[in-house]
XYZ file of C-alpha atoms in Angstrom:
634
model
C 44.593 93.487 -98.440
C 41.231 93.227 -99.373
C 40.532 90.866 -102.567
C 38.100 92.368 -105.186
C 34.774 90.477 -105.056
C 35.129 89.583 -108.721
C 38.186 87.567 -108.098
C 37.000 86.221 -104.740
C 35.011 83.490 -105.956
C 37.713 81.841 -108.623
C 40.405 82.485 -105.961
C 38.312 80.668 -103.548
C 37.599 77.898 -106.128
C 41.216 77.606 -106.668
C 42.145 77.165 -102.979
C 39.228 74.561 -102.584
C 40.596 72.439 -105.601
C 44.456 72.748 -104.427
C 43.092 71.459 -100.887
C 41.058 68.808 -102.586
C 43.849 67.864 -104.669
C 46.308 67.923 -101.468
C 43.788 65.737 -99.770
C 43.092 63.181 -102.682
C 46.864 62.914 -103.003
C 47.575 62.088 -99.009
C 44.874 59.441 -99.180
C 46.206 57.807 -102.207
C 49.599 58.102 -100.613
C 48.340 56.334 -97.145
C 46.086 53.927 -98.951
C 48.934 52.453 -101.104
C 51.453 52.738 -98.582
C 49.431 50.224 -96.757
C 48.740 48.059 -99.523
C 52.818 47.864 -100.031
C 53.169 47.249 -96.444
C 50.786 44.335 -96.647
C 52.679 42.849 -99.739
C 55.923 43.628 -97.860
C 55.158 41.552 -94.735
C 53.928 38.766 -97.143
C 57.446 38.929 -98.611
C 59.154 39.522 -95.485
C 57.242 36.173 -94.107
C 58.348 34.373 -96.758
C 61.905 34.912 -96.751
C 62.155 34.462 -93.023
C 60.944 30.901 -93.392
C 63.219 30.309 -96.635
C 66.107 31.587 -95.142
C 65.939 29.354 -91.928
C 65.969 26.409 -94.450
C 69.495 27.622 -95.690
C 70.854 27.191 -92.448
C 72.906 24.360 -90.920
C 70.586 22.168 -88.834
C 72.615 22.280 -85.899
C 73.294 26.181 -85.861
C 71.127 26.866 -83.133
C 70.895 23.508 -81.295
C 74.936 23.420 -80.328
C 76.394 24.600 -77.145
C 76.003 28.846 -77.001
C 78.811 30.872 -77.658
C 80.384 28.432 -79.322
C 83.541 28.984 -81.637
C 82.740 29.390 -85.102
C 85.666 29.858 -87.819
C 85.939 32.834 -90.236
C 85.225 30.698 -92.947
C 82.040 28.821 -91.710
C 80.475 32.126 -90.684
C 81.479 33.950 -93.917
C 80.114 31.015 -95.895
C 76.488 31.230 -93.949
C 76.759 35.144 -94.432
C 77.485 34.656 -98.220
C 74.671 31.887 -98.350
C 72.338 34.389 -96.970
C 73.574 37.550 -98.705
C 72.871 35.816 -101.984
C 69.482 35.021 -100.769
C 68.584 38.624 -99.460
C 69.913 40.023 -102.905
C 67.854 37.682 -104.929
C 64.504 38.620 -102.684
C 65.611 42.175 -102.857
C 65.843 42.593 -99.132
C 68.365 44.655 -97.166
C 69.076 41.745 -94.442
C 68.358 38.375 -93.362
C 69.664 37.328 -89.754
C 69.304 34.990 -86.717
C 68.945 35.797 -82.886
C 68.945 34.283 -79.694
C 68.347 35.637 -76.476
C 71.043 34.796 -73.779
C 70.986 36.131 -70.231
C 68.649 38.677 -71.211
C 70.345 40.246 -74.045
C 69.951 39.304 -77.957
C 72.932 38.111 -79.802
C 73.313 37.324 -83.279
C 73.922 33.702 -84.805
C 73.959 34.845 -88.222
C 73.467 37.449 -90.972
C 73.704 38.397 -94.472
C 76.396 41.265 -95.358
C 75.899 44.846 -96.245
C 75.900 45.404 -99.890
C 79.804 45.675 -101.177
C 81.266 44.013 -97.644
C 82.634 41.112 -99.065
C 83.918 42.908 -102.354
C 85.757 45.318 -100.417
C 86.622 42.746 -98.114
C 85.388 44.612 -94.882
C 82.902 42.116 -93.482
C 83.022 42.189 -90.097
C 82.156 38.882 -88.191
C 78.850 38.962 -86.502
C 78.235 35.850 -84.604
C 77.712 36.095 -81.116
C 77.798 39.961 -81.006
C 75.162 42.082 -79.055
C 72.053 43.631 -80.821
C 71.659 46.468 -78.429
C 68.909 48.710 -80.298
C 66.736 45.767 -81.501
C 63.389 46.229 -81.781
C 61.182 45.326 -78.738
C 58.857 43.370 -80.969
C 61.717 40.700 -80.965
C 61.532 40.164 -77.386
C 57.542 39.828 -77.958
C 57.933 37.132 -80.720
C 60.533 34.983 -78.279
C 57.824 35.367 -75.365
C 54.704 34.691 -77.034
C 56.306 32.350 -79.860
C 54.195 34.353 -82.474
C 55.385 36.104 -85.534
C 55.562 39.966 -85.091
C 56.200 43.131 -87.777
C 57.720 46.141 -87.021
C 59.030 49.497 -88.488
C 61.881 50.763 -86.744
C 65.208 52.227 -87.292
C 68.622 51.274 -85.976
C 72.388 51.639 -86.643
C 72.305 49.911 -89.961
C 69.183 52.138 -91.397
C 65.356 52.406 -91.172
C 63.243 48.898 -92.064
C 60.030 47.396 -92.010
C 60.773 44.160 -90.717
C 59.753 40.542 -89.986
C 60.471 38.475 -86.912
C 59.612 34.869 -86.908
C 60.246 32.581 -83.845
C 61.757 29.158 -84.369
C 62.647 26.580 -81.640
C 65.725 24.443 -82.280
C 66.140 20.528 -81.652
C 67.593 21.030 -78.210
C 64.439 23.421 -77.423
C 66.414 26.326 -77.967
C 63.899 29.502 -79.283
C 65.466 31.655 -81.798
C 64.400 34.441 -84.198
C 64.736 34.414 -88.042
C 64.714 38.212 -88.972
C 64.285 39.921 -92.634
C 64.543 43.508 -93.336
C 63.308 45.779 -96.200
C 64.332 49.406 -96.537
C 61.416 51.321 -95.457
C 62.588 54.266 -97.832
C 61.658 51.787 -100.863
C 57.919 51.720 -99.816
C 57.698 55.340 -99.120
C 59.138 55.960 -102.416
C 57.077 53.581 -104.180
C 53.809 55.141 -102.341
C 55.148 58.671 -103.207
C 55.406 58.020 -107.068
C 51.718 56.227 -106.762
C 50.676 59.608 -105.565
C 52.476 61.940 -107.848
C 50.984 59.642 -110.614
C 47.243 60.213 -109.190
C 48.031 63.637 -108.567
C 49.076 64.115 -112.254
C 46.275 62.020 -113.415
C 43.952 64.082 -111.300
C 45.166 67.417 -112.833
C 44.902 65.824 -116.390
C 41.351 64.610 -115.744
C 40.584 68.116 -114.374
C 41.915 69.858 -117.493
C 39.927 67.377 -119.779
C 36.719 67.957 -118.143
C 37.320 71.880 -117.746
C 35.477 72.677 -120.627
C 32.105 70.550 -119.405
C 32.664 72.045 -116.036
C 32.544 75.314 -117.506
C 29.541 74.433 -119.681
C 27.963 73.271 -116.781
C 28.434 76.107 -114.573
C 27.286 78.331 -117.354
C 24.290 76.337 -117.542
C 23.754 76.526 -113.969
C 24.014 80.432 -113.776
C 21.752 80.730 -116.804
C 19.099 78.663 -115.104
C 19.271 80.619 -111.648
C 18.858 83.870 -113.975
C 15.914 81.994 -115.664
C 14.615 81.522 -112.128
C 15.240 84.936 -110.825
C 13.828 86.462 -113.960
C 10.819 84.239 -113.492
C 10.355 85.322 -109.930
C 11.099 89.202 -110.540
C 10.000 89.845 -114.305
C 6.228 89.675 -115.958
C 6.392 87.022 -118.311
C 3.969 89.275 -120.619
C 5.407 92.784 -120.548
C 8.834 91.710 -119.103
C 8.571 94.738 -116.481
C 9.672 93.688 -113.279
C 7.037 92.361 -110.811
C 5.629 92.869 -107.561
C 8.304 90.973 -106.045
C 10.879 93.171 -107.569
C 8.911 96.086 -106.253
C 8.741 95.032 -102.902
C 12.556 94.327 -102.951
C 13.225 97.671 -104.403
C 10.852 99.400 -101.749
C 13.151 98.108 -99.072
C 16.011 100.168 -100.432
C 14.431 103.712 -101.303
C 14.974 106.518 -99.027
C 12.607 109.011 -100.454
C 9.736 106.472 -102.032
C 6.848 107.817 -103.876
C 4.665 104.736 -104.780
C 1.843 105.163 -107.701
C -0.298 102.321 -108.205
C -2.130 102.600 -111.396
C -5.198 100.571 -112.734
C -6.894 100.125 -116.060
C -10.527 100.697 -115.475
C -12.848 98.054 -117.096
C -9.896 96.321 -119.145
C -11.987 93.079 -119.029
C -14.346 94.892 -121.879
C -11.607 95.495 -124.072
C -10.584 91.053 -123.786
C -13.997 90.232 -123.780
C -14.543 92.491 -126.926
C -11.475 91.940 -128.961
C -9.971 88.647 -127.439
C -7.589 87.763 -124.883
C -4.345 87.932 -127.847
C -5.133 91.623 -128.555
C -5.707 92.487 -124.810
C -2.040 91.094 -124.037
C -0.912 93.191 -127.176
C -2.725 96.151 -125.695
C -0.968 95.744 -122.260
C 2.403 95.534 -123.723
C 1.691 98.771 -125.575
C 0.761 100.182 -122.585
C 3.503 98.938 -120.460
C 6.109 99.893 -123.221
C 4.408 103.711 -122.903
C 4.781 103.628 -119.468
C 8.423 102.619 -119.239
C 9.302 105.358 -121.589
C 7.594 108.188 -120.131
C 9.860 111.211 -119.021
C 9.146 114.228 -117.110
C 11.763 117.295 -116.429
C 10.925 117.051 -112.626
C 11.587 112.523 -112.499
C 15.182 111.590 -112.230
C 14.588 108.071 -111.150
C 11.405 106.256 -111.981
C 10.609 102.443 -112.342
C 7.665 100.776 -113.698
C 6.310 97.392 -112.665
C 3.686 95.428 -113.884
C 1.841 93.846 -110.990
C -0.968 92.203 -112.278
C -3.272 91.877 -115.374
C -4.361 95.372 -115.695
C -2.687 96.916 -112.769
C 0.917 98.501 -112.905
C 3.119 100.636 -110.288
C 5.532 103.404 -110.898
C 8.309 103.725 -107.955
C 9.947 107.148 -107.744
C 13.072 107.273 -105.006
C 13.195 110.924 -104.856
C 12.796 114.000 -102.615
C 10.288 116.607 -103.800
C 9.744 120.213 -102.548
C 6.475 121.110 -100.758
C 3.703 120.045 -102.998
C 5.987 119.503 -105.970
C 5.127 115.727 -106.244
C 1.270 116.334 -106.685
C 1.880 118.380 -109.651
C 4.357 115.912 -111.279
C 2.098 113.093 -110.778
C -0.883 114.923 -112.099
C 0.947 115.641 -115.085
C 2.027 111.917 -114.980
C -1.742 110.882 -114.803
C -2.700 113.580 -117.714
C -0.098 112.062 -119.877
C -0.940 108.501 -119.920
C -4.819 108.694 -119.656
C -4.644 110.807 -122.905
C -2.630 108.444 -124.720
C -4.701 106.996 -127.874
C -4.339 103.267 -128.907
C -5.533 101.879 -131.692
C -8.491 99.148 -131.896
C -8.765 96.424 -133.987
C -11.580 98.173 -135.739
C -9.560 100.939 -136.260
C -11.063 103.250 -133.798
C -8.636 105.161 -131.592
C -9.333 105.110 -127.696
C -7.807 106.321 -124.383
C -7.869 103.944 -121.469
C -9.549 104.979 -118.233
C -7.689 104.955 -115.603
C -7.440 105.307 -111.523
C -4.389 105.933 -109.688
C -3.449 105.843 -105.941
C -0.544 107.625 -105.088
C 1.212 107.450 -101.579
C 4.844 109.295 -100.231
C 4.764 107.390 -96.939
C 8.094 105.728 -96.022
C 6.469 103.185 -93.817
C 4.161 100.282 -95.909
C 3.958 102.422 -99.019
C 2.294 99.393 -101.150
C -0.548 98.998 -98.782
C -0.971 102.793 -98.644
C -1.006 103.040 -102.458
C -3.289 99.991 -102.898
C -5.578 101.564 -100.467
C -5.647 105.094 -102.532
C -6.191 103.251 -105.476
C -9.333 101.336 -103.994
C -10.677 104.580 -102.913
C -9.993 106.131 -106.289
C -12.003 103.150 -107.874
C -14.755 103.260 -105.197
C -15.130 107.072 -105.834
C -14.616 107.239 -109.413
C -11.860 109.739 -108.749
C -9.116 109.574 -111.173
C -6.246 109.958 -108.633
C -6.002 109.844 -105.034
C -2.953 110.869 -102.828
C -2.144 109.560 -99.218
C 0.667 111.349 -97.868
C 1.596 112.953 -94.455
C -0.547 115.728 -95.247
C -4.025 113.633 -95.731
C -5.814 111.528 -92.850
C -4.854 107.901 -93.173
C -7.810 105.361 -93.759
C -9.558 104.264 -90.593
C -9.147 100.585 -91.726
C -5.000 101.274 -92.363
C -4.841 102.803 -89.072
C -6.811 99.810 -87.232
C -4.381 97.608 -88.804
C -1.177 99.569 -87.695
C -2.855 99.091 -83.970
C -3.027 95.292 -84.755
C 0.442 95.031 -86.136
C 1.829 96.630 -82.852
C -0.346 94.398 -80.785
C 1.099 91.302 -82.522
C 4.385 92.493 -82.065
C 3.821 92.931 -78.527
C 2.395 89.569 -77.946
C 5.580 87.984 -79.566
C 7.658 89.932 -77.564
C 5.711 88.648 -74.326
C 5.046 85.144 -75.267
C 1.520 85.333 -75.962
C 1.617 83.687 -79.243
C 0.672 80.285 -78.461
C -0.243 76.949 -79.648
C -3.506 75.152 -79.415
C -3.839 71.551 -80.592
C -6.691 70.141 -82.450
C -7.171 66.640 -82.501
C -7.586 64.357 -85.641
C -9.232 61.200 -85.742
C -8.868 57.947 -87.449
C -12.182 57.666 -89.244
C -12.289 53.917 -88.810
C -11.669 53.532 -85.121
C -12.561 57.011 -83.856
C -8.727 57.113 -82.006
C -7.055 60.372 -82.130
C -3.962 59.873 -84.753
C -2.310 63.127 -84.270
C -3.024 66.894 -83.511
C -2.984 69.750 -85.703
C -0.705 72.909 -84.001
C -2.943 76.052 -84.374
C -1.680 79.522 -83.430
C -3.640 82.008 -81.333
C -2.782 85.041 -79.511
C -3.706 85.442 -75.956
C -3.929 88.210 -73.234
C -2.099 88.109 -70.158
C -4.969 86.159 -68.709
C -4.753 83.711 -71.236
C -7.946 84.416 -73.089
C -7.688 84.071 -76.924
C -8.181 87.838 -78.471
C -6.991 87.127 -82.083
C -7.211 84.263 -84.715
C -5.070 83.373 -87.459
C -7.502 84.569 -90.005
C -7.127 88.192 -88.437
C -3.256 88.323 -87.876
C -1.508 86.198 -90.308
C -2.288 88.120 -93.503
C -0.930 91.215 -91.256
C 2.247 89.104 -90.440
C 2.770 88.529 -94.056
C 2.175 91.605 -95.100
C 4.776 93.137 -92.708
C 7.313 90.245 -93.554
C 7.282 88.651 -89.865
C 5.194 85.426 -91.092
C 8.704 83.767 -90.551
C 8.359 84.292 -86.832
C 5.138 82.696 -86.406
C 6.383 79.503 -88.408
C 9.311 79.016 -85.886
C 7.458 79.879 -82.831
C 4.737 77.027 -83.497
C 7.437 74.538 -84.791
C 9.370 74.986 -81.611
C 6.269 74.880 -79.246
C 5.266 71.691 -81.271
C 8.691 70.326 -80.628
C 8.584 70.819 -77.210
C 4.953 69.318 -76.495
C 5.623 66.242 -78.917
C 8.707 65.458 -77.015
C 7.164 65.649 -73.823
C 3.517 64.229 -74.519
C 5.144 61.537 -77.362
C 2.157 62.771 -79.845
C 2.680 63.117 -83.513
C 1.821 66.917 -84.231
C 1.050 68.617 -87.797
C 2.574 72.207 -88.212
C 1.390 74.803 -91.038
C 3.553 76.078 -93.554
C 3.526 78.351 -96.495
C 5.579 79.175 -99.689
C 6.618 82.602 -97.391
C 8.694 79.645 -95.476
C 10.399 78.585 -98.607
C 11.092 81.645 -100.482
C 13.418 82.909 -97.862
C 16.367 80.539 -97.942
C 17.393 81.607 -94.376
C 14.160 80.889 -92.779
C 13.789 77.407 -94.676
C 17.272 76.562 -93.356
C 16.090 77.525 -89.811
C 13.093 75.256 -90.339
C 15.017 72.206 -91.499
C 17.692 72.597 -88.504
C 15.132 72.821 -86.004
C 13.376 69.825 -87.485
C 17.021 67.986 -87.541
C 18.148 68.813 -84.058
C 14.850 67.869 -82.472
C 15.113 64.087 -82.594
C 11.565 63.623 -83.431
C 11.293 64.460 -87.010
C 8.973 61.282 -87.447
C 6.690 62.865 -85.072
C 6.414 66.001 -87.125
C 4.034 66.544 -89.903
C 3.929 69.614 -92.231
C 0.754 70.953 -94.080
C 1.175 73.427 -96.960
C -1.249 75.879 -96.919
C -2.948 75.385 -100.762
C -4.003 78.752 -101.110
C -0.257 80.025 -101.406
C 1.052 80.494 -104.962
C 3.142 78.377 -106.079
C 5.713 80.606 -107.697
C 8.466 77.927 -108.037
C 7.357 74.594 -107.564
C 11.064 72.656 -107.994
C 11.817 75.137 -104.767
C 8.918 73.619 -102.883
C 9.285 69.832 -104.017
C 12.931 70.234 -103.060
C 12.022 71.866 -99.697
C 9.295 68.927 -99.259
C 12.321 66.202 -99.952
C 14.528 68.093 -97.151
C 11.727 67.561 -94.603
C 10.704 63.972 -95.848
C 14.495 63.075 -95.748
C 14.325 63.719 -91.944
C 11.550 61.594 -91.530
C 8.581 64.144 -91.553
C 5.274 63.655 -93.323
C 4.218 66.148 -95.643
C 0.761 67.304 -96.545
C -1.463 69.903 -98.446
C -4.103 71.794 -96.882
C -7.355 73.132 -98.094
C -7.440 70.923 -100.995
C -10.343 71.677 -102.965
C -10.315 75.336 -102.535
C -8.636 75.820 -106.110
C -9.893 72.677 -108.072
C -8.677 73.495 -111.231
C -5.128 73.107 -109.642
C -5.898 69.981 -108.451
C -3.718 67.748 -110.497
C -0.877 70.181 -110.429
C -0.869 70.306 -106.624
C -1.280 66.487 -106.367
C 2.134 65.906 -108.428
C 3.710 67.251 -105.338
C 5.510 64.522 -103.118
C 3.198 64.815 -100.388
C 1.684 62.004 -97.844
C -1.737 63.284 -97.386
C -4.273 65.994 -98.168
C -6.819 67.899 -96.264
C -10.060 68.579 -97.900
C -11.183 72.171 -97.989
C -13.662 73.315 -95.098
C -15.724 74.841 -98.099
C -16.437 71.628 -99.644
C -17.110 69.649 -96.149
C -19.795 72.368 -95.445
C -21.766 71.282 -98.311
C -21.135 67.830 -98.198
C -24.553 66.897 -96.908
C -26.923 68.961 -99.311
C -24.489 69.093 -102.495
C -23.750 66.434 -104.539
C -21.410 68.216 -106.357
C -19.138 68.512 -103.111
C -19.744 64.693 -102.558
C -18.506 64.397 -106.150
C -15.394 66.318 -105.729
C -14.622 64.555 -102.445
C -14.843 60.918 -103.952
C -12.621 62.270 -106.743
C -10.222 63.439 -104.318
C -10.123 60.106 -102.371
C -10.078 58.123 -105.341
C -7.172 59.891 -106.838
C -5.091 59.918 -103.498
C -5.403 56.268 -103.115
C -3.855 55.686 -106.539
C -0.998 57.714 -105.042
C -1.053 56.150 -101.829
C -1.815 59.191 -100.277
C -4.282 59.483 -97.054
C -6.934 62.066 -96.711
C -8.328 64.349 -93.944
C -11.647 65.968 -93.643
C -11.674 69.083 -91.639
C -14.500 71.029 -90.578
C -16.495 67.824 -89.625
C -19.094 70.069 -87.733
C -22.049 67.310 -87.250
C -21.977 63.473 -86.486
C -23.806 62.655 -89.627
C -21.211 64.632 -91.668
C -18.387 62.542 -89.992
C -20.132 59.252 -91.066
C -20.791 60.501 -94.337
C -17.068 61.493 -94.846
C -16.123 57.921 -93.351
C -18.695 56.294 -96.036
C -17.061 58.382 -98.416
C -13.701 56.762 -97.960
C -11.798 59.392 -96.222
C -9.278 58.269 -93.730
C -9.207 61.082 -90.931
C -11.583 63.354 -89.353
C -11.311 66.731 -87.696
C -13.488 69.169 -86.803
C -15.168 71.170 -83.658
C -18.017 68.810 -83.094
C -15.494 65.941 -82.395
C -13.037 68.125 -80.048
C -12.451 71.821 -79.765
C -8.736 72.917 -80.155
C -7.219 73.515 -76.933
C -3.844 74.894 -75.334
C -2.947 71.469 -73.927
C -3.138 67.892 -75.631
C -6.534 66.598 -75.111
C -6.932 62.970 -75.200
C -10.759 62.550 -75.522
C -13.158 63.102 -78.709
C -16.663 62.501 -79.149
C -17.674 59.009 -80.741
C -20.077 59.134 -84.101
């Protein structure tokens, strides 16, 4: 029988709780049982020592098998029985070994034996089912403990070897019913389990509140990721997710022309109000031929409409023309009282493959040609740039299948010593002869668009691990927020690093150009890598200087100054000032700095004089498909 999905989580939690409670109870039982045994052994040792002093001094010095009267034996037995009862023991007794057999020389009686006059004489009787530990104690003359069962019951016993005046070795034994120890341990376990259940009941309201807050936090994070904070419409992330499940997508990309005039004339606050009103009108648009329309706020003045519906012939052209006419003729009131209609451009596609890219291309063409609406569908010739990209995507796919996406290694040099500190791992696509035919700037954006970027990261990481293990060098691998947004990919990266055994030789560089959509998730991922022993840095710092403080708040170990800053370093004092500020701030955070694009010896010297720790550039050494251990001196 299949469990309903709504009950699966509660049932799973209850099962997990019960298993956990059982394990807790068992752990408590075994721990307390061992503690009780330790106390029992101490008690038994004390009893054995004391009972030996209660016996006649000559009991074990006299000739073996001597006759002992019933009166004498009963007197000894009564003394030992009284002592055993006072100590809450089962039995105390003495034994000797004669001709390889153990024989009793004294013993306390069982409860009620004297009262019922059923006491049996035990002196010199054989002890057939004795514990092997007794013989061991006789041979080693060292005390021994045992837990065993004989004809009188199950006991925890202590055997104390003694030597009589004539040299005879005898054993003083003391027994405790083991069932009593188990009963006490069971009682302790029951109390512990009961307390655990009671504590759970008392904490349950707090657990439920924490769970509610946790789920609410997840919902807020999901809302922040999938919804626009201004218009509260679904955003581009939600659009990409919805497109993946569409069977007949018709995607409309819509842009408000020259919207910046509105914000510059009436202010950002009014511009935001106008966007919200426009979004409301879009979301409430209806058409008799539209059955399933969803509206998205992509960015600022750009919106999207997705219709997952099959149209007959050219019905879609008429439907979206009607849509354009309606939304473009809607009047909006300005702060000065005037009513105006917004100028719009629309790009539409009905293609199942890559609809977002095609709709954006159609929109750009509409803007460039100042055309109200442009359609890209199966009846229209697709843009040449798009067709070119399709060919490149196929080339990239073939390259992965044939292991032609390979790692190149670019040395990073210590600015003080000129020695190679580590290597950055750079990806290249090569032909069958090993010649580079495509660089990352060309194929990485296409891989991100086709959602195959994770293949590149995992491939470069695996190649880096293999090389680092053999060459014993430190390597730095690039990663982006694309690697973190996908939990499965993030876990694969961490697993690869963890299983490599060389995490301390691996560094990771976060591409600073990526949008930090969730800084908490990014920080969490960075800390997962750092806990394994990796060092994590920030690439291209300086490209978005306004985000400098925010980015530097991440738990990073090094930063790489953007090549755009380094390219102007010799001639531009602003670039030098930016570099100095980065170096100064990094030092306060104990973060090392790396300057990339060191293209001349003069730039290398200037960067070193500005306090940069490490240098990288084609003048120092070119990236190569193998580990190059030579660089130019500067």
